[in-house]
C-alpha cells in the first residue's frame, strides 16, 4: 500500500512552450481512489504517465510512499497501468497477458498459474484464459487489462480512461464493479477520465485539471456544492450550472430584473473586488417555478420521469439568456408557456475574467 | 399508432430479381481483370507448358538430330548426375545462408533505425542503395573493386593490418563470396520489411510491457519479435523465391567456378551456355521451379516453428 505525491511536477513537451502539466501539487492517500478529470487536452494522461515513468518530469518531483521516483524507470516503480486501448500483448493468450509481469519478476510457473486463476475468477475470465486478445469482445479485453493489473498486487493502479471504449450500458455496470474491486483490494488508484459523471460517481476525491493546471481537489460532494472557480462550476454537474454574466451596479448584481441576495462574505468580496463583470452561477435545481418575480419563456422540456429540465429564456442585461430549471416531473409545462421563476438555493458568484470565486465556500 | 401489414399477398417476392442483379454484378467485377489474366496466361503458363514439353524430349540444337520424345529420360538422368546434385546442394547452401543472414542483419539494422534521430531519412536512403544496384553491377563492384586479390579494397585493408599474402576470395571461397555479396544486396530489402513491422507496433503495448517490469531484452524477445513474425515470414518467402534463382552474381563473380554453380547457372551451362541440351536444361528448370516452391514452403514452416516458442 502506498501514498502518492506530486510535488510541483511539470512536464513541458519538447518543442512546446506551455507545460502540458504545470506545477501539479497533489497528495493521494493510501488506498484512495483519486480521479483526475478535465476536458480533452488538459494534461490528464500526461500527469498519469509522469507517475508511471513514461514521461519525463521536467520540474518538481514525484514520490511513491515518500520514495522519490522522479528518475526511476517504469519497470522499477511497482505500479500497474490500464491503458485506454488496453494495450494487451497481441501474441499472448489471456493467461499469458495476465502472467507477464509475474514472469518478469521470476515468479514460478505454478505460482503464476495460481495467481492468474485467482484474478480470472474475480473478473469472470476463467473460460477465456487460452484465448488471444483478438478473439475477445471489448468488455472482455477491458477485464483482461484489469486482470493484468490486479494479478501483480502493485503499490499503485493507474487507469487512463479504461471505460471509454465500452458501450454506454457496459460502462455504467463496469464502473460500479471497478469501484467495488478497488475498495476490496484497497490499492491506491489514480483514475483518469474526461467524463465528469464518471469522476463524480467513482472518486473518493476528484482533481479537476484545465490547461495543465490543477483547479480544485475535493470530494465529489464539495466539488459540486462549492466549486473553487468558474471553470469547475461550469465543468462539474449535468446539466451544467447556469452561468449568467452580470455587470455590477454599485455593489449589487442583477439576475433578470431582480437583485441577487448575497451572503455577507460574498458581499464583502464584491466590495473589495475591482472587477466590473461577474458571473452568477445557479444550479438548475436551485431555480424554482413555484412562483416568483422573473418571467421566463419555455423553449424545450426534457422529461426524465421523476423530474424534468426546462430550458427557458429570460430577459437579462438587455437581451435574451437561456437558463435551465429543474422542475417536478408531475408539473406539466410545454413550449411557449410563460413560467415565473425564482432563485431557491445557493448562488455562486465569480469574477468573469479571472474566474475567481467570491466569498469563502461553505464547509 | 403504426400500421402493421397483415396481408401476406402484398409482400413481393424479389429473389429472382436479386439473383439476376447479383450475377450481373459478379461479371462487372470480373471483367476488368480479364485482360490481365489473359496476358499472364500467355506470358507465364504457355512458356511453362512448353518447357514441360521440351523437358520430355531429347533436343540438342547443334547436333542436327531431330527433336525426339523420350518421356522422363531427362529427369532420370538428372538425378543420376553428380554435377546436378552438386548444383542443387550449392543452391540450398547459397539460398539458405543468404536469406537467413540478410534477414538477421536486416532485423538488426531495422531495430537501430526504428528510433528518432537527426538525419534519419538520409541514413535510411543510404542504407537502401545496395538494393537498388543492378545485380551485375553489384557483382562486378565486389569482385573487382572490393575483393580482387591484386587491387581490391579488402585485401588492401588486410595488408595494412599486417596480412602479407592476399586472399583469393572468389577462388578460395567461391560460394561464400557470392553469399556475402547477396547478403550485402538483400539486407536493405529485409530491413525495409522489418522496419515496417517495427513501426506498425502499438507503442502503448511496449509501454505496458515496461510498466509490467520488462527490460528492453525481454520486450524484444517476448513482445516485438513474435509480432514481427508475419514480416519475417514475408521477407523469407520473397527472399527465397528470388535468391534461389540467382544467376548474375554467379556469372560475374566466379563464372560458376569451383563448387559455386547453382541450379540456374547449371541450366544456363547445359543450354545456351555451351551445352545446347535444351531438353535436359528444360527438365532442370522444371525441377528448380518445384524446388523453389518446396524450399519456400519449408523455409516458412521452419521460421514459424522457431517463432512459435
Ligand atoms: N508527445 C507529445 N508531444 C507534444 N505534445 C504533447 C504530447 N502528448 C501530449 N501533448 C500535448 O499535451 C497536452 C496534454 O495532453 P494529454 O495529457 O494527452 O491530455 P488529456 O489526456 O487530458 O486529453 C495536449 O495539449 C497535447 O497536445
Ligand atoms: Mg488522455
Short mmCIF file of C-alpha atoms in Angstrom, two decimals, chain A residues 49 52-54 74-75 79-81 83 85-92 97 100-105 148 152, chain B residues 202-219 221-227 229 308:
data_model
loop_
_atom_site.label_atom_id
_atom_site.label_comp_id
_atom_site.label_asym_id
_atom_site.label_seq_id
_atom_site.Cartn_x
_atom_site.Cartn_y
_atom_site.Cartn_z
CA UNK A 49 2.21 8.95 -17.44
CA UNK A 52 4.10 5.78 -14.44
CA UNK A 53 7.55 6.89 -15.52
CA UNK A 54 6.55 7.03 -19.18
CA UNK A 74 8.77 2.47 -15.06
CA UNK A 75 9.82 -1.15 -14.52
CA UNK A 79 2.82 0.30 -10.46
CA UNK A 80 0.27 -1.28 -12.79
CA UNK A 81 -1.42 0.61 -15.56
CA UNK A 83 -4.43 1.83 -20.92
CA UNK A 85 -6.88 0.96 -25.72
CA UNK A 86 -5.97 -1.78 -23.18
CA UNK A 87 -2.56 -2.38 -24.88
CA UNK A 88 -2.86 -6.15 -24.48
CA UNK A 89 0.05 -8.23 -25.78
CA UNK A 90 -1.44 -9.47 -29.07
CA UNK A 91 0.82 -12.51 -29.34
CA UNK A 92 -0.05 -13.86 -25.89
CA UNK A 97 -1.06 -11.37 -20.67
CA UNK A 100 3.52 -11.42 -17.96
CA UNK A 101 4.50 -9.11 -15.11
CA UNK A 102 4.93 -12.05 -12.71
CA UNK A 103 7.11 -13.79 -15.27
CA UNK A 104 9.36 -10.73 -15.38
CA UNK A 105 9.67 -10.93 -11.60
CA UNK A 148 -3.16 -7.83 -15.81
CA UNK A 152 0.55 -8.06 -9.65
CA UNK B 202 1.33 -0.24 -30.99
CA UNK B 203 3.60 1.92 -28.80
CA UNK B 204 1.29 1.56 -25.83
CA UNK B 205 1.85 -2.21 -25.86
CA UNK B 206 5.57 -1.60 -25.40
CA UNK B 207 4.83 0.91 -22.66
CA UNK B 208 2.56 -1.61 -20.96
CA UNK B 209 5.43 -4.10 -21.01
CA UNK B 210 7.79 -1.59 -19.44
CA UNK B 211 5.30 -0.81 -16.70
CA UNK B 212 4.91 -4.57 -16.23
CA UNK B 213 8.59 -4.71 -15.34
CA UNK B 214 10.13 -5.98 -18.58
CA UNK B 215 13.59 -4.79 -19.61
CA UNK B 216 14.48 -4.00 -23.22
CA UNK B 217 15.72 -7.52 -23.86
CA UNK B 218 12.56 -9.20 -22.61
CA UNK B 219 10.43 -6.72 -24.51
CA UNK B 221 12.15 -11.30 -27.40
CA UNK B 222 8.73 -11.69 -25.80
CA UNK B 223 6.72 -8.94 -27.47
CA UNK B 224 8.40 -7.40 -30.51
CA UNK B 225 9.85 -10.50 -32.17
CA UNK B 226 6.62 -12.53 -32.07
CA UNK B 227 4.79 -9.55 -33.53
CA UNK B 229 6.61 -12.84 -37.37
CA UNK B 308 6.19 -20.41 -32.09
#
